[in-house]
mmCIF file with all atom_site columns, C-alpha atoms in Angstrom:
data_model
loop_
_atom_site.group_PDB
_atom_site.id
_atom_site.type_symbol
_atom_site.label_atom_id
_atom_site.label_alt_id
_atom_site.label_comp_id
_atom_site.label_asym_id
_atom_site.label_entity_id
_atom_site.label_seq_id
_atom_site.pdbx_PDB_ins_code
_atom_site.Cartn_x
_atom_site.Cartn_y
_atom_site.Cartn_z
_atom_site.occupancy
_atom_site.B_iso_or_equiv
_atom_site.pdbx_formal_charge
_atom_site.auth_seq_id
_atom_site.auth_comp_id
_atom_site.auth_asym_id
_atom_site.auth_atom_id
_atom_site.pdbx_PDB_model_num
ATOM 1   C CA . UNK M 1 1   ? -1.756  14.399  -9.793  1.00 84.00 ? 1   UNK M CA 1
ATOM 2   C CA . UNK M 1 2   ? 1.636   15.701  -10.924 1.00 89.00 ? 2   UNK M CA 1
ATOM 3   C CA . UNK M 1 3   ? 2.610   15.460  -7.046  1.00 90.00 ? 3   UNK M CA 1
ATOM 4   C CA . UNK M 1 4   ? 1.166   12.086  -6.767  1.00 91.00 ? 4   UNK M CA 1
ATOM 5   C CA . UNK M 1 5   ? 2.857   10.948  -9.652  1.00 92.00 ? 5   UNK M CA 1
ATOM 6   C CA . UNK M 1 6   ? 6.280   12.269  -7.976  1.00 95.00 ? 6   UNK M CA 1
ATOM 7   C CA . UNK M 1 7   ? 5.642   10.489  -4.735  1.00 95.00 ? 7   UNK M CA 1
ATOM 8   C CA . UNK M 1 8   ? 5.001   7.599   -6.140  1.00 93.00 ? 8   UNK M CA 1
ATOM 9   C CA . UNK M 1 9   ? 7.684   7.517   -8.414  1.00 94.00 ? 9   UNK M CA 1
ATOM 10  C CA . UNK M 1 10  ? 9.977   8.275   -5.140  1.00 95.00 ? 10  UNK M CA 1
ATOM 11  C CA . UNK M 1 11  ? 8.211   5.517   -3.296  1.00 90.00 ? 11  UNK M CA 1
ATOM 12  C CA . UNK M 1 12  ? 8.768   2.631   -5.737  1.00 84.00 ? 12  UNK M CA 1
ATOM 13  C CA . UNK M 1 13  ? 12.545  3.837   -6.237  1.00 86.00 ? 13  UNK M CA 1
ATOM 14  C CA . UNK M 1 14  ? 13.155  2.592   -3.014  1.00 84.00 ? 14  UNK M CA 1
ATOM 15  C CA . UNK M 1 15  ? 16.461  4.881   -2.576  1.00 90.00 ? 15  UNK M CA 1
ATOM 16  C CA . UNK M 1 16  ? 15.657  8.653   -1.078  1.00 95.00 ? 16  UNK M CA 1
ATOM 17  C CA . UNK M 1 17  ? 13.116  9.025   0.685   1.00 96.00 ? 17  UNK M CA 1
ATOM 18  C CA . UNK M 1 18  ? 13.748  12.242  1.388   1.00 96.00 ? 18  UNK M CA 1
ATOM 19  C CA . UNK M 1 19  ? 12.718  13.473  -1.787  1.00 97.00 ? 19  UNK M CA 1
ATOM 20  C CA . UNK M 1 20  ? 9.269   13.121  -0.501  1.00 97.00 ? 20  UNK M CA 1
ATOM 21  C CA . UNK M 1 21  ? 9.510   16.021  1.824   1.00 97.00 ? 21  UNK M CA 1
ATOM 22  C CA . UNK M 1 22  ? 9.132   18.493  -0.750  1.00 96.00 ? 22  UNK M CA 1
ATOM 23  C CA . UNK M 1 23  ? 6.024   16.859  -2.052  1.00 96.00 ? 23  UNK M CA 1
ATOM 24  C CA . UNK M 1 24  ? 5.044   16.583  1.349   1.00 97.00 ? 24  UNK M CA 1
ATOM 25  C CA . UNK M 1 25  ? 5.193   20.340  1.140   1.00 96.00 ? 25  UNK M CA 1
ATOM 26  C CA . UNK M 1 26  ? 3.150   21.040  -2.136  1.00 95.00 ? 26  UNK M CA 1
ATOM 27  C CA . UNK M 1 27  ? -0.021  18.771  -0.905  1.00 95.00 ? 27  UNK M CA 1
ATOM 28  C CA . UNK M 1 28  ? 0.205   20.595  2.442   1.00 96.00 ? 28  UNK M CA 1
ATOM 29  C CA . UNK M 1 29  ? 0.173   23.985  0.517   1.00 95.00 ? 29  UNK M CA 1
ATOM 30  C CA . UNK M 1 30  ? -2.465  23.051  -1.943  1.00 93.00 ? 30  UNK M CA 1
ATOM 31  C CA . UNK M 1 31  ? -4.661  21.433  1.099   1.00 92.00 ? 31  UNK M CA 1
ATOM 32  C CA . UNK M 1 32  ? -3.887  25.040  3.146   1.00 94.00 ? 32  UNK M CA 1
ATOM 33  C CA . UNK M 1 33  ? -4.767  27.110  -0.382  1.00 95.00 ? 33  UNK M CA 1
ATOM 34  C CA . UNK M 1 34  ? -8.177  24.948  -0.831  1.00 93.00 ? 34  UNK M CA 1
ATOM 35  C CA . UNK M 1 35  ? -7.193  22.979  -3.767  1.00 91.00 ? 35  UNK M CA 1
ATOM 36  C CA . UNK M 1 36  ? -9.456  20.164  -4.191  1.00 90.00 ? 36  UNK M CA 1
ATOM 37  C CA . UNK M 1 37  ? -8.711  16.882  -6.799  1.00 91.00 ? 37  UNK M CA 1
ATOM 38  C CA . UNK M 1 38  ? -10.878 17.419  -9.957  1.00 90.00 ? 38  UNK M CA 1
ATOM 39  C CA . UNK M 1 39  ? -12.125 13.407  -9.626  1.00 93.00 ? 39  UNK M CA 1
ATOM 40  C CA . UNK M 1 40  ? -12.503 10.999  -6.569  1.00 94.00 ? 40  UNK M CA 1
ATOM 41  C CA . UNK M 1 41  ? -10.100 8.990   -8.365  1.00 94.00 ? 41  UNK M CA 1
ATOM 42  C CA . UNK M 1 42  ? -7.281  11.722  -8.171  1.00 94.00 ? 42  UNK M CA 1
ATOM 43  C CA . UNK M 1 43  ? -8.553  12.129  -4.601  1.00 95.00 ? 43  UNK M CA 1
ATOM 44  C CA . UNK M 1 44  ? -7.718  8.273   -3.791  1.00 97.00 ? 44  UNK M CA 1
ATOM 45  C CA . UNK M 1 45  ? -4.345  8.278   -5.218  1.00 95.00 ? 45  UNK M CA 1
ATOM 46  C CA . UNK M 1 46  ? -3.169  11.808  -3.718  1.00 95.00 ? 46  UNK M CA 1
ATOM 47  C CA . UNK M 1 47  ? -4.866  10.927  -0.679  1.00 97.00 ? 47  UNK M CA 1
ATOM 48  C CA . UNK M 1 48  ? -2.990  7.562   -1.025  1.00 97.00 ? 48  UNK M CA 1
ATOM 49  C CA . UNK M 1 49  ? 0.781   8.962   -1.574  1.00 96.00 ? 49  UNK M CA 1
ATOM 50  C CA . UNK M 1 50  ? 0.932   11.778  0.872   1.00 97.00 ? 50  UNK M CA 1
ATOM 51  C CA . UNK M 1 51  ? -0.446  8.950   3.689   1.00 97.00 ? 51  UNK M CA 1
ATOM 52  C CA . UNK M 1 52  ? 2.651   6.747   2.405   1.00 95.00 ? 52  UNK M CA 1
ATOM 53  C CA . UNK M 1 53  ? 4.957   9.390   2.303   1.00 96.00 ? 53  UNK M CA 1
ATOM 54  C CA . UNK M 1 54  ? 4.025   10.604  6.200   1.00 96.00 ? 54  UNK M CA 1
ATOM 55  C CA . UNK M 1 55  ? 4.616   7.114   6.876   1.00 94.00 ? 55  UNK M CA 1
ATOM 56  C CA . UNK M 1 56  ? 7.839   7.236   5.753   1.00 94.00 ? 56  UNK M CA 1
ATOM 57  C CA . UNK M 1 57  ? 9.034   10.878  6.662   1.00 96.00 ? 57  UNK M CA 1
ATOM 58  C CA . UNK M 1 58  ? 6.707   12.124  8.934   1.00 96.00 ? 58  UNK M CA 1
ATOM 59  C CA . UNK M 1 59  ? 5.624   9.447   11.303  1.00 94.00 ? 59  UNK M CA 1
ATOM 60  C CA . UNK M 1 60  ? 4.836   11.594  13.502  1.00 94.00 ? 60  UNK M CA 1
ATOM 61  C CA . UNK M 1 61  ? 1.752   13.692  12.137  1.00 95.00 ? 61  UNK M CA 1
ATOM 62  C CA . UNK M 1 62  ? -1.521  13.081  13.435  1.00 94.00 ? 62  UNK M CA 1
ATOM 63  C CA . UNK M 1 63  ? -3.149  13.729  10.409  1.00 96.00 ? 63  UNK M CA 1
ATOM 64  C CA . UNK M 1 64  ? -1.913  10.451  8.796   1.00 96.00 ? 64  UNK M CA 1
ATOM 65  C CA . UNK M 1 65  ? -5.108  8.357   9.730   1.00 95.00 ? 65  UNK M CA 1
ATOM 66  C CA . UNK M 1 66  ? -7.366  11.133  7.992   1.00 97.00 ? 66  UNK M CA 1
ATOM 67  C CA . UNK M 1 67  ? -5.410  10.549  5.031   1.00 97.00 ? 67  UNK M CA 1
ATOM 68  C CA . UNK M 1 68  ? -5.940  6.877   4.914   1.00 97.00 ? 68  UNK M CA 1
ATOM 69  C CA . UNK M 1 69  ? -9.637  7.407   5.738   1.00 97.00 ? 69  UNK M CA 1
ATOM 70  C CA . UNK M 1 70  ? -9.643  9.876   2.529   1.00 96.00 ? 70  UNK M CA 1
ATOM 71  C CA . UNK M 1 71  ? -8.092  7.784   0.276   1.00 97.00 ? 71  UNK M CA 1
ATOM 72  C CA . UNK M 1 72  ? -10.458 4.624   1.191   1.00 97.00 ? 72  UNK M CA 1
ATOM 73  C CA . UNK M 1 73  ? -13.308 6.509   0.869   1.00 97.00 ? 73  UNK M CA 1
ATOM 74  C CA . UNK M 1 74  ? -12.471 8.102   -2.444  1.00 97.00 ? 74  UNK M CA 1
ATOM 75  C CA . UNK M 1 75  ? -11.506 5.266   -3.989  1.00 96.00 ? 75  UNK M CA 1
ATOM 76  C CA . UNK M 1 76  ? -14.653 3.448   -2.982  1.00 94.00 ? 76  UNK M CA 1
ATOM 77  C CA . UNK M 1 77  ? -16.140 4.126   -6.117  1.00 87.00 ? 77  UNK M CA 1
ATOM 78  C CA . UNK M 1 78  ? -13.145 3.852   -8.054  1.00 89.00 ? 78  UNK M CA 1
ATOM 79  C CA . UNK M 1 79  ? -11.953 1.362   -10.515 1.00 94.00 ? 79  UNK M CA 1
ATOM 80  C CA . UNK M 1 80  ? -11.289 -1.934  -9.000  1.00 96.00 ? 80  UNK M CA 1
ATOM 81  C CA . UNK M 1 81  ? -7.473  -1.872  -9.491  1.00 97.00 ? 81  UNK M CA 1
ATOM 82  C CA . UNK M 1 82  ? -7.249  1.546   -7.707  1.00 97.00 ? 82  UNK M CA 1
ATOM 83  C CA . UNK M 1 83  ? -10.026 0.718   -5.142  1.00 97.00 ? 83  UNK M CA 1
ATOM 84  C CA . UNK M 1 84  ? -7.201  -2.544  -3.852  1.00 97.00 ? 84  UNK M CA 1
ATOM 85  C CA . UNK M 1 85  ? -4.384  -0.707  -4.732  1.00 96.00 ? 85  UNK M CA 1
ATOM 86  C CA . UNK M 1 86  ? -5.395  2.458   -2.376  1.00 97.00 ? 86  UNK M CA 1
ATOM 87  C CA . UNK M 1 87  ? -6.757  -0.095  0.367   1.00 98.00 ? 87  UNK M CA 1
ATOM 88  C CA . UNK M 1 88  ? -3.022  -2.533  0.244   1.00 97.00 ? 88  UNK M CA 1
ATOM 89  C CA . UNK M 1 89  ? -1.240  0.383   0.986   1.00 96.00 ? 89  UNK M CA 1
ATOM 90  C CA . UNK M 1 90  ? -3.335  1.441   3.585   1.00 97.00 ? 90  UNK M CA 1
ATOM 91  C CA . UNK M 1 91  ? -2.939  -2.033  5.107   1.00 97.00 ? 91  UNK M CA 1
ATOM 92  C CA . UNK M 1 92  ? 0.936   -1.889  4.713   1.00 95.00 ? 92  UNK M CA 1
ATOM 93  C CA . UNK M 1 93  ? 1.024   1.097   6.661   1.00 95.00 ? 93  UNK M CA 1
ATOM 94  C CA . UNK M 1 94  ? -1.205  0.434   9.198   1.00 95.00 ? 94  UNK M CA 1
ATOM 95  C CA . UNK M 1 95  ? 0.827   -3.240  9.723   1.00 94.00 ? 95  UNK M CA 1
ATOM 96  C CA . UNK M 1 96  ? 4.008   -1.012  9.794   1.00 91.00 ? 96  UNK M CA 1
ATOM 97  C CA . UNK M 1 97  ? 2.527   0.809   12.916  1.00 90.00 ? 97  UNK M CA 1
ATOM 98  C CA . UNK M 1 98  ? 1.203   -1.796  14.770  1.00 93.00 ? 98  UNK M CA 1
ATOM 99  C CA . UNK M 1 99  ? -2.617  -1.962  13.902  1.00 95.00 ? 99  UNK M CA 1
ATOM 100 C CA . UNK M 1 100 ? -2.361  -5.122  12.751  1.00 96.00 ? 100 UNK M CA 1
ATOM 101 C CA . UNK M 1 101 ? -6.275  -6.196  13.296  1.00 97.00 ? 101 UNK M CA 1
ATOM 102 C CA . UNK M 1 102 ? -7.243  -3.245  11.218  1.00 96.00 ? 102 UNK M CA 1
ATOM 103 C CA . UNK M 1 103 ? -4.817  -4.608  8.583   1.00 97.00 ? 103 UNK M CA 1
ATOM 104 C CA . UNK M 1 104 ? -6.204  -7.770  8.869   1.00 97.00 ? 104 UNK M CA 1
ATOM 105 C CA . UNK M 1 105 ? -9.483  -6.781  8.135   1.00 97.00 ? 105 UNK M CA 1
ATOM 106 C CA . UNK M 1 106 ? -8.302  -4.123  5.183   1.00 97.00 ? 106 UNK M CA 1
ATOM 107 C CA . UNK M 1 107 ? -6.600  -6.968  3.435   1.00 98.00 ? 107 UNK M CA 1
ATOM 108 C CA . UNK M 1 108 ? -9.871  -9.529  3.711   1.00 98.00 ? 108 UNK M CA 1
ATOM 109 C CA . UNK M 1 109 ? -11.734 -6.959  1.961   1.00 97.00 ? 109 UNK M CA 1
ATOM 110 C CA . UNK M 1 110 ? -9.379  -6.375  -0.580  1.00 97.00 ? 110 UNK M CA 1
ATOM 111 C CA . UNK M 1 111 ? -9.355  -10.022 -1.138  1.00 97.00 ? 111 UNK M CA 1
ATOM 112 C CA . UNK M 1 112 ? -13.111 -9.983  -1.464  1.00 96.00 ? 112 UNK M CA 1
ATOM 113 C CA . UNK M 1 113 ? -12.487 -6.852  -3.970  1.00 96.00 ? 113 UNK M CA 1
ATOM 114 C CA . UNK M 1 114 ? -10.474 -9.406  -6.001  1.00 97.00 ? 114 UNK M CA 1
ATOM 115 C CA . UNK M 1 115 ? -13.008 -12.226 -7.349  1.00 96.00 ? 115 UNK M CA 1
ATOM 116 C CA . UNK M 1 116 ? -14.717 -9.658  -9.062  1.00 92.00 ? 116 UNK M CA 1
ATOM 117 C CA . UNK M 1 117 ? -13.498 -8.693  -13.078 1.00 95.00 ? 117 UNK M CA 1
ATOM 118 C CA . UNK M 1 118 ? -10.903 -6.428  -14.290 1.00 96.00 ? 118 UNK M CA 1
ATOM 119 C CA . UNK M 1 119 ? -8.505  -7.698  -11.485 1.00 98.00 ? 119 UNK M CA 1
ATOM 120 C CA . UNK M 1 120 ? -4.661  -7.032  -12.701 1.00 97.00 ? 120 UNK M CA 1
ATOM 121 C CA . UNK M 1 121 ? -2.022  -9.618  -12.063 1.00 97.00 ? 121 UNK M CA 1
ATOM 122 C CA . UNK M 1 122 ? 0.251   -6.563  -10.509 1.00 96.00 ? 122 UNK M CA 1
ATOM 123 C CA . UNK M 1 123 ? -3.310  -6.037  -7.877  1.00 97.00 ? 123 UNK M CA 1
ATOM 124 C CA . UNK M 1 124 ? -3.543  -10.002 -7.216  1.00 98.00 ? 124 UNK M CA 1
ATOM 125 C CA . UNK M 1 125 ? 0.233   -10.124 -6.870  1.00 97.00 ? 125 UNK M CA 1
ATOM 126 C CA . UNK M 1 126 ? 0.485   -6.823  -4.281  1.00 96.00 ? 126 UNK M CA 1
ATOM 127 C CA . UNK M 1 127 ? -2.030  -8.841  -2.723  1.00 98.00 ? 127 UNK M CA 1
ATOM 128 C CA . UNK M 1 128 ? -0.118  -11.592 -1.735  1.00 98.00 ? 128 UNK M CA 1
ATOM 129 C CA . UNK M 1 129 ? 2.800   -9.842  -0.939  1.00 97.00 ? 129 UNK M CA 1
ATOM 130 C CA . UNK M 1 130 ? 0.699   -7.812  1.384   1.00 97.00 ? 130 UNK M CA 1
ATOM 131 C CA . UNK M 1 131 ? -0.898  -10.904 3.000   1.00 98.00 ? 131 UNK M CA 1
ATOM 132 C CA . UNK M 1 132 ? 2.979   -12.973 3.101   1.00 97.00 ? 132 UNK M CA 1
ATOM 133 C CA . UNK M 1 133 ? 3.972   -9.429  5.280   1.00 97.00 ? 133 UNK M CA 1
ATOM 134 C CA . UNK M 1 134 ? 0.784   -9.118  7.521   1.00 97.00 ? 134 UNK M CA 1
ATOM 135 C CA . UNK M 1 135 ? 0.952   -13.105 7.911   1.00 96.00 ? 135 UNK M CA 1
ATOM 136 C CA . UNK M 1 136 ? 4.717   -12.976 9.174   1.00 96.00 ? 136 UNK M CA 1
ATOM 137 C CA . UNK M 1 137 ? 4.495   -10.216 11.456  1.00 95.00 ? 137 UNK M CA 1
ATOM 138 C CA . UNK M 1 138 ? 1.376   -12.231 13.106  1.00 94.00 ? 138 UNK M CA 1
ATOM 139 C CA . UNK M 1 139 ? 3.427   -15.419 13.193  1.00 93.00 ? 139 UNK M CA 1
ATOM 140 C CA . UNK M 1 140 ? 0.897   -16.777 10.873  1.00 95.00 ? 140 UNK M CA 1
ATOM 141 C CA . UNK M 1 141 ? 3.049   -19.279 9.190   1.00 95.00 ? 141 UNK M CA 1
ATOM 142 C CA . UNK M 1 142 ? 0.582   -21.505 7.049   1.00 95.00 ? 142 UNK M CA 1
ATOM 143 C CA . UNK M 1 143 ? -1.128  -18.152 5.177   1.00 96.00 ? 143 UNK M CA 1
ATOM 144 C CA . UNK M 1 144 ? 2.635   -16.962 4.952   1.00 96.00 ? 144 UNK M CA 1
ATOM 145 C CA . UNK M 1 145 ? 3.986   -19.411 2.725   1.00 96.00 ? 145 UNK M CA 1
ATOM 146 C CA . UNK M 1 146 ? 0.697   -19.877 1.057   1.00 97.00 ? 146 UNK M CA 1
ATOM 147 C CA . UNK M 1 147 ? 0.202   -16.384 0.322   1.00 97.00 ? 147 UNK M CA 1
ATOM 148 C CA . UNK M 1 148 ? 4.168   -16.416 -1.161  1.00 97.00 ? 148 UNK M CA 1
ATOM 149 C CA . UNK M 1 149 ? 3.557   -19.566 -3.155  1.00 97.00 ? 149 UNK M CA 1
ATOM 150 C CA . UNK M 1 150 ? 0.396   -18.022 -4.675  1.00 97.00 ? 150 UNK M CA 1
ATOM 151 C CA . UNK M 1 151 ? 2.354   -14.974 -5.359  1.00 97.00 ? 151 UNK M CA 1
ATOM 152 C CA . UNK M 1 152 ? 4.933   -16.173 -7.251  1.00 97.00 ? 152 UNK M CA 1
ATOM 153 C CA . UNK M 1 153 ? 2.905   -18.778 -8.872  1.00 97.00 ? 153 UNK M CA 1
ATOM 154 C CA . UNK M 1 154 ? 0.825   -15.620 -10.735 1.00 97.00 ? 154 UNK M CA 1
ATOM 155 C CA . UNK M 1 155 ? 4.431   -13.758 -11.478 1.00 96.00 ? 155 UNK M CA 1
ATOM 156 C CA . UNK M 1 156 ? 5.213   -16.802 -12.987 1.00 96.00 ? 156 UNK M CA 1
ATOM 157 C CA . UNK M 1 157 ? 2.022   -18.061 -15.226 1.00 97.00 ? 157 UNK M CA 1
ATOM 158 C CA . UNK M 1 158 ? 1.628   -14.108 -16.133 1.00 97.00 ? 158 UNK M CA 1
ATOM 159 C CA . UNK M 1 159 ? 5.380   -12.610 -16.158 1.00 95.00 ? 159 UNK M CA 1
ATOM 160 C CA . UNK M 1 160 ? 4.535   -10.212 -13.888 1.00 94.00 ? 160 UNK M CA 1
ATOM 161 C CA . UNK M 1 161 ? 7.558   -10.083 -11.781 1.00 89.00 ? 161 UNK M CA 1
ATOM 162 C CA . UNK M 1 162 ? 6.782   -7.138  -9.541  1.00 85.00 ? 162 UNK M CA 1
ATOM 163 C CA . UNK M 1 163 ? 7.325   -8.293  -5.704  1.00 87.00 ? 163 UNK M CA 1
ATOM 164 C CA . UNK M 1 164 ? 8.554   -11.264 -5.901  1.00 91.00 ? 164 UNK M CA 1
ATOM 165 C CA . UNK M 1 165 ? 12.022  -10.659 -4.121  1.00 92.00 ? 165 UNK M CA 1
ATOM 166 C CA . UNK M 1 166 ? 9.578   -9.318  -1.179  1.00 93.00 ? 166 UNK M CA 1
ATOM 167 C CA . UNK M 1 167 ? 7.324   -12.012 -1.193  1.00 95.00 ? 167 UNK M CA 1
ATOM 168 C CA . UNK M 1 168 ? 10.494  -14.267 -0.846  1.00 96.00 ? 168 UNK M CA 1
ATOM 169 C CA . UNK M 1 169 ? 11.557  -12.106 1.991   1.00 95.00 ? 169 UNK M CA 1
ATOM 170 C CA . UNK M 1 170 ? 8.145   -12.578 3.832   1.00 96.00 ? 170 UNK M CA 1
ATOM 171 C CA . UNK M 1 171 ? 7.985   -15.832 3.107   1.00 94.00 ? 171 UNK M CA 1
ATOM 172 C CA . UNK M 1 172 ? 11.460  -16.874 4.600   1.00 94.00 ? 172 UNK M CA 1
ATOM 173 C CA . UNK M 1 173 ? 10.915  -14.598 7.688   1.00 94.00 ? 173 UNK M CA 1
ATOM 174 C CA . UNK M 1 174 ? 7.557   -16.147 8.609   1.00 92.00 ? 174 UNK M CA 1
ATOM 175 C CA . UNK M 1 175 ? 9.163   -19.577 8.195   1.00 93.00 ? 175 UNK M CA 1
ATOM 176 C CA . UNK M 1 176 ? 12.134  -18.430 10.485  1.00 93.00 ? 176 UNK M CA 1
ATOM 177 C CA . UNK M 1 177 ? 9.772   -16.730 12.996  1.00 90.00 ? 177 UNK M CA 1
ATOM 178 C CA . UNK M 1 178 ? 7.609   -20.321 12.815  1.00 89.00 ? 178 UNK M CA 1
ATOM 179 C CA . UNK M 1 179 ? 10.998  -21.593 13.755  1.00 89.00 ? 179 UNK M CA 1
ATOM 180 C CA . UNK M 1 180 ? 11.438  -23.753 10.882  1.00 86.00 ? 180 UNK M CA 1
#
């Protein structure tokens, strides 16, 4: 978890990636040495960073889709916050390569995930940045902006402000791409 908590820590700093590499390191030691996460919980969110920080540093692994299919099924079980968080990232990364469909379909369930209780405004909002992203790069334009509106209209009416200059970003770039 310590790792995890690293990576992620790395990840949200948006600055030096390469930091990751030696965490990148550790879980591929600890995987080699037989080290196993104590709950399926810890299993979804180390699962969850190392597939991120491959993403990022090591695009090239092949072992980057068993990592997403890890962390999904760990965190199928998991608390409802985790369960969307694990399966948004999963559907950032496969957008960011190309898999768009599978994104698509990642980010409908996720949606379904979130009419159910215990949903965060930080899950709801990640949510509709995720769907703002995967909606411009599909020249969707209508679930664009409605997905940014929606966005920022939950920062606003609950103060958290957590991806809102992204959501602005995906929100002017599908309008651009829609040529408007």
């Amino acid at each position: 978890l310590a790792a995890s908590g690293a990576m992620f820590a790395i990840l949200y700093e948006l600055d030096d990636f390469s930091l990751l590499d030696r965490w990148i390191g550790v879980l591929d030691d600890a995987g080699r040495d037989g080290v196993r996460p104590p709950t399926p919980e810890a299993e979804a969110r180390l699962a969850c960073s190392m597939f991120i920080a491959l993403t990022l540093r090591q695009p090239q692994r092949r072992d980057i889709k068993q990592w997403i299919e890890r962390a999904l099924a760990a965190s199928e079980a998991a608390d409802v916050n985790l369960k969307m968080f694990v399966g948004l990232l999963a559907a950032l990364t496969l957008s960011w390569t190309g898999l768009f469909a599978r994104a698509g379909h990642l980010i409908e369930s996720m949606r379904r995930v979130s009419t159910g209780p215990g949903v965060t405004p930080f899950s709801l909002i990640t949510l509709r940045n995720l769907e703002a992203m995967h909606a411009m790069l599909t020249a969707d334009v209508a679930a664009g902006q409605k997905a940014m509106r929606e966005g920022l209209e939950i920062a606003q009416a609950t103060g958290v402000q957590t991806w809102t200059f992204q959501l602005l970003l995906y929100g002017y770039g599908g309008a651009l791409g829609g040529g408007e």
